[in-house]
XYZ file of C-alpha atoms in Angstrom:
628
model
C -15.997 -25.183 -11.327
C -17.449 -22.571 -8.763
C -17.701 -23.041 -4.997
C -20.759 -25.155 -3.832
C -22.432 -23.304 -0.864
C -24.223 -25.651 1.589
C -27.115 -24.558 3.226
C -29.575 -26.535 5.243
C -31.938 -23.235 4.459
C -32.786 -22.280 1.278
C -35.633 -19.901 2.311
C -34.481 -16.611 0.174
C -34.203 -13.461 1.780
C -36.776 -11.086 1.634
C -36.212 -7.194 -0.099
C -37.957 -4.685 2.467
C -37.828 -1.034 2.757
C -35.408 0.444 5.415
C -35.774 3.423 7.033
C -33.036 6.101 7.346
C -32.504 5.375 10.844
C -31.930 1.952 10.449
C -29.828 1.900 7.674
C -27.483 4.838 9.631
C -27.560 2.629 12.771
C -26.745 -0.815 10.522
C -23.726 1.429 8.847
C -22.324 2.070 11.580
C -22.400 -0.843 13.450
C -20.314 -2.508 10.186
C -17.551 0.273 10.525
C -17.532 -0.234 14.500
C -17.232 -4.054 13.910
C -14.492 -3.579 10.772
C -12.355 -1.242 13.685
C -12.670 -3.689 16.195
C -11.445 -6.557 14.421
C -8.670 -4.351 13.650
C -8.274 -3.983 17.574
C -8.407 -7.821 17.953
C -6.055 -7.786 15.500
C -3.163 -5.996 16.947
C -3.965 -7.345 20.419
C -3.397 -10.792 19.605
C -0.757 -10.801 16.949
C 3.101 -10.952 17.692
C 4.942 -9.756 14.593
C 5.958 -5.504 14.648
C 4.517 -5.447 11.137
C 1.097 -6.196 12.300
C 0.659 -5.910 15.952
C 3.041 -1.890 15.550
C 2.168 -0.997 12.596
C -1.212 -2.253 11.323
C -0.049 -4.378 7.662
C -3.564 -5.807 8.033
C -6.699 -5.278 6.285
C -10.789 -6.251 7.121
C -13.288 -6.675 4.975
C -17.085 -8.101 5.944
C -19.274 -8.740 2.962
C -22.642 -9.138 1.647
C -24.067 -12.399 1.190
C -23.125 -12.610 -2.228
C -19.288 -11.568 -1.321
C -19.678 -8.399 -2.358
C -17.610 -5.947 0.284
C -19.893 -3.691 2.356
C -16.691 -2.062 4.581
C -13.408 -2.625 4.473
C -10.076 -1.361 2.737
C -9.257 -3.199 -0.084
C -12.490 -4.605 -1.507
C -13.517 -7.937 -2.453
C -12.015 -10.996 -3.701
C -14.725 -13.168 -2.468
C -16.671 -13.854 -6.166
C -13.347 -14.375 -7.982
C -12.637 -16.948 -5.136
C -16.206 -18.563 -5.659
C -15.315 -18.883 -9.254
C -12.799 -20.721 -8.925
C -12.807 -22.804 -5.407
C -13.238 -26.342 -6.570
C -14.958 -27.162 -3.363
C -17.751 -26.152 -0.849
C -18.461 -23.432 1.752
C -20.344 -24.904 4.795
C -21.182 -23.848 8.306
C -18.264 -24.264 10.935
C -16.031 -23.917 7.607
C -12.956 -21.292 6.865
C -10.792 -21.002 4.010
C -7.067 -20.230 4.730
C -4.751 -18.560 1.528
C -1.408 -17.095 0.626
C -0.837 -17.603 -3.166
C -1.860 -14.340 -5.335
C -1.903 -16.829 -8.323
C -4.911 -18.510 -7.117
C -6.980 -15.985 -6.357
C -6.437 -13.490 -9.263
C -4.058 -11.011 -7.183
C -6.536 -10.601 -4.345
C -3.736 -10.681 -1.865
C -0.312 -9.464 -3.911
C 2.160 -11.258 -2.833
C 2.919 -14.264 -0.968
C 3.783 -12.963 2.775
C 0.217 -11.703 2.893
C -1.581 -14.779 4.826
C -5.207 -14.849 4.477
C -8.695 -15.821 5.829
C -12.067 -15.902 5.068
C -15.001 -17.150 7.007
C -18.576 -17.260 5.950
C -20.839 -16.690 8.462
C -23.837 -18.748 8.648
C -27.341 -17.637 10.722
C -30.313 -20.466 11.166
C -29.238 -22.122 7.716
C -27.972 -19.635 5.927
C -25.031 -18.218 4.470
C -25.625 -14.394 5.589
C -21.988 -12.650 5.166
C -18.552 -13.117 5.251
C -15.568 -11.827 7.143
C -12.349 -12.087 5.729
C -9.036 -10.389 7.397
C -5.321 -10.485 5.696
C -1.670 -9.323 7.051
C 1.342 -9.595 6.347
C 3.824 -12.027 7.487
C 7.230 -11.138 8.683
C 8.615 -14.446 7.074
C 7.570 -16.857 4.950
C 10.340 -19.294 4.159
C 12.063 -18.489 1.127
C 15.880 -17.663 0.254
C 15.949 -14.549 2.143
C 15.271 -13.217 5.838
C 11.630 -11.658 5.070
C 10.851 -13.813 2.026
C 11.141 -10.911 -0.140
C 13.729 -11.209 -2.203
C 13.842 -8.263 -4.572
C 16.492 -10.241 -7.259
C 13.928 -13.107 -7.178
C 13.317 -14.631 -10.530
C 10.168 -16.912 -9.511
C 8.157 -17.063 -7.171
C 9.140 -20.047 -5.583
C 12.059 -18.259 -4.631
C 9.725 -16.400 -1.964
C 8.784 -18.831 0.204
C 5.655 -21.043 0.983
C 2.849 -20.543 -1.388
C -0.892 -21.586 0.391
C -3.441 -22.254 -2.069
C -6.821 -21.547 -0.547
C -7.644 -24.843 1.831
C -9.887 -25.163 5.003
C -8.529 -24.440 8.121
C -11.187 -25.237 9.921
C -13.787 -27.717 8.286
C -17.387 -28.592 9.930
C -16.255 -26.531 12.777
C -12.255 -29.149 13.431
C -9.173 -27.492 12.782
C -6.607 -28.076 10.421
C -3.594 -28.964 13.135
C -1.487 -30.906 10.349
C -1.691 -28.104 7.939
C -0.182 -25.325 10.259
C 2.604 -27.872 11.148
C 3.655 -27.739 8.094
C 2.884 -24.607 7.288
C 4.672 -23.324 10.138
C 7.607 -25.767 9.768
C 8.528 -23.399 6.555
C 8.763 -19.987 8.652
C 12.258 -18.807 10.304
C 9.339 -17.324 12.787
C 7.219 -19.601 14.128
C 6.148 -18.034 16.716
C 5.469 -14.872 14.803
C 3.430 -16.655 12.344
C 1.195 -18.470 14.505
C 0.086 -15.955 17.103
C -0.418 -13.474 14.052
C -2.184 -16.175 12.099
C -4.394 -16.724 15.048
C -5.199 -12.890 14.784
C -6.660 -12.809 11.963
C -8.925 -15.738 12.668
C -9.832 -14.247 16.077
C -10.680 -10.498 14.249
C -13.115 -12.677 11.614
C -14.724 -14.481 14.472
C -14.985 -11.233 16.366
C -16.999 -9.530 13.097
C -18.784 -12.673 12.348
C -20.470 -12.682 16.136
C -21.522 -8.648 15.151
C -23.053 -9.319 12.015
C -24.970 -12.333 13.945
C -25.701 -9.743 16.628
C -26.845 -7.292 13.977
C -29.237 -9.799 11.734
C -30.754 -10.964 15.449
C -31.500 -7.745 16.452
C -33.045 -6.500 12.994
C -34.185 -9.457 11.851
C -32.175 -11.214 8.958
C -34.045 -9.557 5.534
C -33.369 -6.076 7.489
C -30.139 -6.732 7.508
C -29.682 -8.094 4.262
C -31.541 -5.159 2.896
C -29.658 -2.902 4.726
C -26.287 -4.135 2.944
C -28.304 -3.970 -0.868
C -28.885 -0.350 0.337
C -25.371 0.739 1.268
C -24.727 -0.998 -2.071
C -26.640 0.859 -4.012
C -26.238 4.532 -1.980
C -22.714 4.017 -2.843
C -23.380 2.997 -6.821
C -25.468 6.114 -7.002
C -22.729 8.563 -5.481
C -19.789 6.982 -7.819
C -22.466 7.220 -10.710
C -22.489 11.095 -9.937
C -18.780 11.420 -9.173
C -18.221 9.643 -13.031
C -20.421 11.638 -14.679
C -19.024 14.448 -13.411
C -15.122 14.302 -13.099
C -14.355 12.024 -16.137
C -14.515 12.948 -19.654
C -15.920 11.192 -22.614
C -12.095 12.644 -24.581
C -9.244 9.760 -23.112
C -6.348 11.023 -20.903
C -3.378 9.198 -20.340
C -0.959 9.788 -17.667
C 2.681 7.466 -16.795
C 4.775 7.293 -14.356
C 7.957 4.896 -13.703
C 9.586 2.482 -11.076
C 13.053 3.624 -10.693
C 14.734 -0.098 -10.974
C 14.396 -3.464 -10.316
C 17.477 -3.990 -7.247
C 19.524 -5.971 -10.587
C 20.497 -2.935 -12.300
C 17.528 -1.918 -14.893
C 15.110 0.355 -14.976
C 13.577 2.606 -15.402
C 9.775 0.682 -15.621
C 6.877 2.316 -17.203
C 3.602 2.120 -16.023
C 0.581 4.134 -18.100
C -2.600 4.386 -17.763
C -5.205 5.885 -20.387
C -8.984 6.550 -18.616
C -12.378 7.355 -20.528
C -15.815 7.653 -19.719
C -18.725 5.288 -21.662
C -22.010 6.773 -21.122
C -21.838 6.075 -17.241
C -18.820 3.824 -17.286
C -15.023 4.583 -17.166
C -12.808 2.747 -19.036
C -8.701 2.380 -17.110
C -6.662 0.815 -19.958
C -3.032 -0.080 -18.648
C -2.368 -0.440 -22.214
C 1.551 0.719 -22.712
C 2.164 -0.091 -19.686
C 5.770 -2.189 -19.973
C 6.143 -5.921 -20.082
C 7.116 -8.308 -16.723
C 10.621 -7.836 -15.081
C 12.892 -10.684 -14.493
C 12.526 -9.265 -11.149
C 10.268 -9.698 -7.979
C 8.795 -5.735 -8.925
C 5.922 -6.884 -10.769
C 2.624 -6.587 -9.415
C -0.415 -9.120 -9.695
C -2.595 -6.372 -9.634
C -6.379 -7.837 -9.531
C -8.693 -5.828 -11.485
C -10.964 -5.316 -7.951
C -8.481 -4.509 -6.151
C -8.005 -1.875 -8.759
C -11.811 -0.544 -8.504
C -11.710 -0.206 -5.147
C -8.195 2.023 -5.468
C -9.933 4.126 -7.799
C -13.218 4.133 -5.852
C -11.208 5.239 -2.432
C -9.398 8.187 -4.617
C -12.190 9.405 -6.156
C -14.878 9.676 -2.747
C -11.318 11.037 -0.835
C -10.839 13.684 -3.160
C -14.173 14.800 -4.392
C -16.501 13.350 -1.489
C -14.956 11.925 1.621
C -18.185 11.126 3.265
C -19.074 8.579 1.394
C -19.135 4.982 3.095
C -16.893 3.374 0.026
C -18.048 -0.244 -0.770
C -18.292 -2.967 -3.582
C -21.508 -1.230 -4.746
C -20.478 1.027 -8.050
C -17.777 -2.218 -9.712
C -19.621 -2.219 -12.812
C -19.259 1.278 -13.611
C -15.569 0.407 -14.116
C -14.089 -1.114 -16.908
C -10.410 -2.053 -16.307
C -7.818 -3.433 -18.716
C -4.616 -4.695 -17.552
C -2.295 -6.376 -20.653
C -1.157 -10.344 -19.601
C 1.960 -10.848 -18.959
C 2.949 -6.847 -18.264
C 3.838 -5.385 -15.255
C 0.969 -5.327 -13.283
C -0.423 -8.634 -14.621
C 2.923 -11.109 -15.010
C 2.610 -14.756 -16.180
C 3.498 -17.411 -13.288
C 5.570 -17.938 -12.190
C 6.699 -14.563 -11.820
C 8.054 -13.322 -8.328
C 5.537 -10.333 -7.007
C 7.268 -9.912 -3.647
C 8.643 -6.467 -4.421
C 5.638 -5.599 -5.580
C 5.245 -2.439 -3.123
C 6.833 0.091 -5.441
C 4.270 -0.778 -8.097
C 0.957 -0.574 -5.413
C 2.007 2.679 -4.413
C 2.887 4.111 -8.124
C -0.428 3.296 -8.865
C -1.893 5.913 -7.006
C 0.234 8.479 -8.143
C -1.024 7.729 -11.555
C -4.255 8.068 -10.564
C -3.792 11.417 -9.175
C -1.777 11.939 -12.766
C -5.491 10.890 -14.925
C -7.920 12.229 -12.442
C -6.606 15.795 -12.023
C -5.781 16.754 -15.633
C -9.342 17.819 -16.816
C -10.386 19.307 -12.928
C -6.712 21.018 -11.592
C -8.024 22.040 -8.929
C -8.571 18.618 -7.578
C -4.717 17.649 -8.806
C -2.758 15.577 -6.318
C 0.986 16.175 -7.053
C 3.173 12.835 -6.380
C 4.310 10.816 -3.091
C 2.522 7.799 -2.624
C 5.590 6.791 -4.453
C 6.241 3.434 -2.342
C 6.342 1.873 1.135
C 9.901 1.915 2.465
C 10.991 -1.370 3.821
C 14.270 -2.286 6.367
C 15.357 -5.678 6.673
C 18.144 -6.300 10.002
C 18.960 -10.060 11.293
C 21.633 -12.130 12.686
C 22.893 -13.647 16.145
C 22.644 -11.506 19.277
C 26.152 -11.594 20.701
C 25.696 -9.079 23.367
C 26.054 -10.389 26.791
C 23.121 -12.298 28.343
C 21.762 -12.568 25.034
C 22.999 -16.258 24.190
C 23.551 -15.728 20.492
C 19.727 -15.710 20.041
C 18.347 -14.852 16.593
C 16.587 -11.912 15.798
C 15.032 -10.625 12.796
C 13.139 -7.077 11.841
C 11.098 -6.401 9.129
C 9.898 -2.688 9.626
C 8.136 -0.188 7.259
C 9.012 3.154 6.305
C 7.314 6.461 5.570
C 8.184 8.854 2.791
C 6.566 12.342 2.374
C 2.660 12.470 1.139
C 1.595 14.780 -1.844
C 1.050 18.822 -1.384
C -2.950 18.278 -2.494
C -5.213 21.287 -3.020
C -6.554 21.288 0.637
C -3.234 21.782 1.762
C 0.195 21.186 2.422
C 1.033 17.100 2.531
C 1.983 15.522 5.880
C 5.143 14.826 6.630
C 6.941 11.434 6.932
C 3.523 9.664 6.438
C 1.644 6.598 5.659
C 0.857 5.544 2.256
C -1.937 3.831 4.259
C -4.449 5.924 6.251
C -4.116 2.656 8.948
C -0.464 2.548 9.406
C 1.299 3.801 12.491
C 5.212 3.650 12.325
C 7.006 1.158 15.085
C 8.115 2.775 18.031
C 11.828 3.554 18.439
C 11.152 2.197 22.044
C 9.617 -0.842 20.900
C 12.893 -1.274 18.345
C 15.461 -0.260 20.677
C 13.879 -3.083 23.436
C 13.467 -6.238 21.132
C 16.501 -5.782 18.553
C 20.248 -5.082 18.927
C 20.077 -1.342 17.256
C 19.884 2.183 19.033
C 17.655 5.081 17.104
C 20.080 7.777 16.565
C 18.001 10.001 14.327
C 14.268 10.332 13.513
C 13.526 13.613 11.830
C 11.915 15.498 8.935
C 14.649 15.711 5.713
C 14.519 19.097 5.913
C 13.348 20.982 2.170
C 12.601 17.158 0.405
C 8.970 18.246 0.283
C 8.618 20.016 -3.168
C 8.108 23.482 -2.970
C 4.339 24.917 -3.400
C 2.022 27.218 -2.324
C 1.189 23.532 -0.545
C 4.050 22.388 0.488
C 5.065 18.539 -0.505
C 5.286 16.773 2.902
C 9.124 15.946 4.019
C 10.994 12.523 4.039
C 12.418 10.778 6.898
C 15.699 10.965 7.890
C 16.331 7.679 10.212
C 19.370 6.709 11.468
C 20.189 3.593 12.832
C 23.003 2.111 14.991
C 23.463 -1.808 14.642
C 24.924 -3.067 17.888
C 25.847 -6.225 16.323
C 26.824 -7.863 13.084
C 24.475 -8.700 11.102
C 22.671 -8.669 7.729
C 20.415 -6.045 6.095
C 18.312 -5.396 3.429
C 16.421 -2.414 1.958
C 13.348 -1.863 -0.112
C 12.969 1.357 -1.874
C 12.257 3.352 -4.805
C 11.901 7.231 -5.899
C 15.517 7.481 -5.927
C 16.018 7.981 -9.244
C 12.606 9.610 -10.735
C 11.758 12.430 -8.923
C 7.808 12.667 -7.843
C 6.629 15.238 -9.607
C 4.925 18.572 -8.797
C 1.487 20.336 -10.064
C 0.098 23.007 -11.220
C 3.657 25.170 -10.649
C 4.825 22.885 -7.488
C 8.247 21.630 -7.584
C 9.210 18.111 -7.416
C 10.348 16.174 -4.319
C 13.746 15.083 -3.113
C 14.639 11.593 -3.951
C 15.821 9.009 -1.392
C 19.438 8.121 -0.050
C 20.303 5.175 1.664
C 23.776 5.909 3.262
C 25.812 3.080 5.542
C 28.327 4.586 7.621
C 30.794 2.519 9.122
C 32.381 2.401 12.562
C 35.070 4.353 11.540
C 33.137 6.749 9.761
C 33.291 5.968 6.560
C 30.351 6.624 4.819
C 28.853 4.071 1.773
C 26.023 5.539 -0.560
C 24.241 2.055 -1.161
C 21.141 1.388 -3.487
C 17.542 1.572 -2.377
C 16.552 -2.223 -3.674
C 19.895 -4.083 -2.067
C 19.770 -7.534 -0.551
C 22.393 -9.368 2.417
C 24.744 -6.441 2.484
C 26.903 -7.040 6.097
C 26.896 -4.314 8.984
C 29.100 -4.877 11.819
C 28.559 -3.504 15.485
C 28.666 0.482 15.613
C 27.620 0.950 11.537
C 25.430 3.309 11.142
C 22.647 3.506 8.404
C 20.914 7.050 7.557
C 17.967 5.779 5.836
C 16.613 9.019 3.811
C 12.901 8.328 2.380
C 11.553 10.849 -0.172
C 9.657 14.106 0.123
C 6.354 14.538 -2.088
C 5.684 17.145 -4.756
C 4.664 20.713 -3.999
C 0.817 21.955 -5.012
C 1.008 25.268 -6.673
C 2.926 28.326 -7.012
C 5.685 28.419 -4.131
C 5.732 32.292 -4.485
C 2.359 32.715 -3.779
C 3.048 30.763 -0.077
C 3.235 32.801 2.834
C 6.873 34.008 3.751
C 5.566 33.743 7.468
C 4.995 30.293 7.582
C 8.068 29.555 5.807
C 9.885 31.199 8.210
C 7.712 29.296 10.608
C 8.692 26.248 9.257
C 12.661 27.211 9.133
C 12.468 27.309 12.910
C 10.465 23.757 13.033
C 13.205 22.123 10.556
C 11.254 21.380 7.696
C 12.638 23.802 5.769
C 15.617 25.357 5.806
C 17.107 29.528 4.888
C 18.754 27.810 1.425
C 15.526 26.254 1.032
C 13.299 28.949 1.782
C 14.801 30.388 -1.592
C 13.295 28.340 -3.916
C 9.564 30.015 -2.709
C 11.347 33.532 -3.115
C 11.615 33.712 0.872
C 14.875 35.598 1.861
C 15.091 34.441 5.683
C 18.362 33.405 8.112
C 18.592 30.854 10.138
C 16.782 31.660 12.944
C 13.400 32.602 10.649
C 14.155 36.393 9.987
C 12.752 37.338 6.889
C 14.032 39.942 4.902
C 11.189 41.714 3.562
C 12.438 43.739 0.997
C 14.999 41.013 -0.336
C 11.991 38.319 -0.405
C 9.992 40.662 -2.509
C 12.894 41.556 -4.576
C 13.307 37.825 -5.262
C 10.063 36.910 -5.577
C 9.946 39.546 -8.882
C 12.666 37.864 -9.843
C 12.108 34.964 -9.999
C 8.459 35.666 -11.576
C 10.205 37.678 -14.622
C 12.409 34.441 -15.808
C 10.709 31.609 -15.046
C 7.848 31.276 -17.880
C 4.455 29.769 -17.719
C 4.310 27.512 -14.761
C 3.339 23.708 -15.986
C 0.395 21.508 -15.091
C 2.627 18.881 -14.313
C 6.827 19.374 -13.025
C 8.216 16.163 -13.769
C 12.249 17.346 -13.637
C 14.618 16.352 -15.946
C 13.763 13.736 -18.510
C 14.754 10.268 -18.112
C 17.873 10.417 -20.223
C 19.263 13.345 -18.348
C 18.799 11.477 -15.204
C 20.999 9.012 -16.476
C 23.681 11.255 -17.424
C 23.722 12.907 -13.877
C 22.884 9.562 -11.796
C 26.223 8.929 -10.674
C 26.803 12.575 -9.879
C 23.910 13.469 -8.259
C 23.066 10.461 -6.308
C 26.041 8.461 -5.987
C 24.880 5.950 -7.673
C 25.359 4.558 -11.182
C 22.276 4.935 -13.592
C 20.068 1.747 -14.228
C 20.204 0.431 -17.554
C 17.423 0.098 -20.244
C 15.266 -2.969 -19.221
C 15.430 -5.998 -21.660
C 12.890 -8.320 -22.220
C 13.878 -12.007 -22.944
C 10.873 -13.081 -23.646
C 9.577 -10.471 -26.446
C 12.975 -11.340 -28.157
C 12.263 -14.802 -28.222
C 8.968 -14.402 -29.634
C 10.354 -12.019 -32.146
């Protein structure tokens, strides 16, 4: 039964006119108040993934739960749905499991809150702030096992409970909560953060209503609302078609050998609706690579792409939800049955944007976004500190990679960037001072950003040097499917994971391994991918290849493949770069919408050869068979 809201005021709030000013001054004041509870945030928490690199996301809402700013839109009315229980003043509502809340957070490591903020009686808004844990119980350092086979595999699973009821904490509850964590200490300061960053928004929005008066505020939120329905109205109306499109795109494998996975989307517009039909898309893996993918959640992805690429101005909110229609199949990928493990769920998340820019850019090319928000690289390293004065004492890092964004039509894509607009990388500083590991490399991959007349941004080369024995464990995909280019742009490089040992052997290992052993002196060269290239590469100028010869990001072989003839040093060859360029132009045929590389099946047959690595096999799914 839904959530019973208890109010000791049940005057309603009035609709009035607000003026421009007012409404500019209110909007702002909500993004000021979402940024600093983002400061609070990484002031207060303790973990690298949150307080270094931002795995944290706000959201304040309307009254109704309906998100007004934030990153990843609302949860809040599924959760009223389906909270067998009340919301009072002096209450907040604490949550890990994805199950129970429809897939508003995705996986289990992301610890929740969500506060509703009460004025003179009233419920008026609600703040709600989530981030990821560094550890969560669960058979692995991390908690995210990637050969998982159930979620309870992946450590403590919160169903949403109070925290704080009538205003007394919940002491017993974090006891045990924490008493599941291999970081304590992690876990509570960061938990802490996020109920310090809702308090901090709840005492603006209080500020706010005081100042205004409560129906001006109020109002002021059904206005943003409704700006924002009106602007995705126009954007619908004018960058879908009523004809379907469908676009697909894979997950490489699932760290146990298959793969690789299929996700497909097909997108139509309804009179003023669009329809997102994930129908195709392949069933759940035995594997922790699904992704609980709440339908939302999924709005608000398509919302953010659409206002990025065809109006960035736009304040994105909760406001246009019913002009989408989404349709995710039960038990597929992106909507497994439970108990199905979700924590590798990253590679999934960030394929979904790639198919996005797949559906959205085949009737409007100029808009295209080639491919590179393939995933979100993750490193695993713990064990004993054995190094003198260090007592043995245990240490564990869970840090998060960047891969190369998309060549887009604005430009070339940056390089060794965040899938998230938030995200800052951790500081070799910071990594060298609290774990035993020195930062031997941190560069561009030189030429993995797919050639264009926009260049796809460059991969990371990393390097690291364990100074002790320990265990680690990697989290990784567009190794084996290349991401594609557009509109003549090449493909980008795919990622290597290479461990070199002391004695210099070197060991091509998988990008989805768990618990492999390092010993003091290996080496790891951690090699993320580049994104695809936007356009012709022999229409970009030979000058700022050469440019970018002498910055490393590309090098003289490389040049070659946008008909640049340059040496080392970034002397171009004028003659011999035009002479190519014809070349090259006379053989090479109608350049495609979309470069996708070889097809699946020939990436098999040159797996081993070209990566090292042997191919992953056809998935197989048990449970069709039985119900064949």
């Amino acid at each position: 039964m839904p959530a019973t809201i208890v109010q000791t005021n049940h005057t309603p709030f009035n609709r009035i006119a607000i003026d421009p000013v007012t409404l500019d001054i209110i909007e702002n004041a909500l993004r000021n108040a979402r940024i600093e509870m983002d400061a609070t945030l990484v002031r207060t928490a303790m973990s690298p993934g949150i307080r270094e690199q931002g795995d944290a996301f706000p959201l304040i809402a309307d009254h109704t739960g309906k998100m007004i700013v934030g990153q990843f839109g609302s949860f809040i009315d599924g959760f009223l749905q389906n909270f067998d229980g009340t919301l009072e003043d002096g209450d907040m509502i604490f949550l890990s499991d994805p199950y129970s809340v429809g897939g508003a957070v995705s996986h289990s490591n992301d610890w929740l809150v969500l506060l509703p903020v009460f004025k003179d009686g009233r419920l008026i808004a609600y703040t709600s702030m989530f981030g990821h844990q560094s550890d969560i119980g669960g058979k692995v350092v991390g908690s995210m096992p990637i050969n998982a086979h159930s979620i309870f595999e992946e450590g403590v699973r919160i169903p949403p409970v109070k925290i704080w009821r009538k205003g007394e904490y919940n002491e017993d509850l974090i006891k045990l909560v924490m008493h599941q964590t291999r970081k304590p200490d992690w876990c509570a300061a960061d938990l802490n953060a996020l109920i310090a960053s809702c308090r901090v928004a709840a005492r603006r929005v209080i500020e706010m209503a005081t100042r205004f008066g409560d129906d001006v505020y109020v109002s002021a939120t059904q206005a943003l609302l409704e700006r924002n329905h009106r602007a995705m109205k126009s954007l619908i109306g004018m960058a879908i078609a009523e004809d379907p499109v469908s676009f697909e795109d894979y997950i490489c494998d699932d760290g146990m050998g298959a793969g690789p996975y299929r996700i497909k989307c097909t997108m139509w517009r309804e009179g003023e609706k669009v329809v997102l039909d994930f129908a195709g898309t392949d069933p759940q893996s035995q594997a922790s690579i699904n992704f609980y993918l709440n339908e939302n959640m999924f709005k608000m992805f398509f919302g953010i792409y659409m206002i990025m690429v065809f109006d960035p101005q736009i304040l994105f909110n909760d406001g246009f939800y019913d002009l989408i229609d989404v349709r995710i199949p039960e038990g597929s990928l992106l909507k497994p049955k439970f108990p199905a493990a979700l924590s590798g769920r990253t590679h999934a998340l960030g394929r979904i944007f790639d198919i996005l820019g797949g559906l959205l850019g085949q009737k409007t090319p100029e808009f295209l976004n080639a491919a590179g928000f393939s995933s979100s690289p993750h490193l695993f390293y713990s064990g004993n500190d054995t190094r003198p004065g260090k007592g043995g004492a245990w240490f564990q890092l869970f840090q998060i990679g960047f891969g190369g964004v998309p060549g887009r039509p604005m430009g070339d894509g940056p390089d060794g960037h965040s899938l998230w607009p938030g995200f800052t990388n951790v500081p070799n500083e910071f990594l060298e001072r609290y774990f035993p590991m020195r930062i031997e490399r941190y560069e561009c991959a030189p030429d993995s950003g797919g050639a264009g007349v926009h260049r796809g941004g460059d991969g990371i080369h990393m390097t690291y040097r364990f100074l002790v024995a320990g265990t680690i464990s990697i989290h990784d995909d567009r190794w084996f499917v290349p991401p594609w280019g557009v509109n003549g742009g090449h493909p980008g490089a795919r990622a290597r994971k290479i461990l070199e040992k002391a004695d210099g052997t070197q060991i091509i290992i998988g990008n989805k391994v768990e618990d492999v052993e390092v010993e003091a002196e290996d080496q790891l060269h951690f090699i993320t991918w580049g994104g695809g290239g936007w356009g012709d590469p022999l229409e970009r100028d030979s000058a700022l290849v050469a440019k970018e010869i002498v910055q490393g990001l590309v090098t003289a072989e490389g040049a070659r493949a946008y008909g640049v003839v340059a040496d080392p040093a970034g002397t171009v060859d004028a003659a011999a770069t035009e002479a190519l360029r014809a070349e090259l132009r006379a053989t090479r045929g109608d350049l495609p919408l979309f470069d996708f590389g070889p097809g699946i099946e020939q990436l098999r047959a040159a797996s081993l050869a070209e990566t090292g690595l042997p191919a992953p096999t056809q998935p197989v799914w048990p449970i069709l068979q039985a119900a064949e």
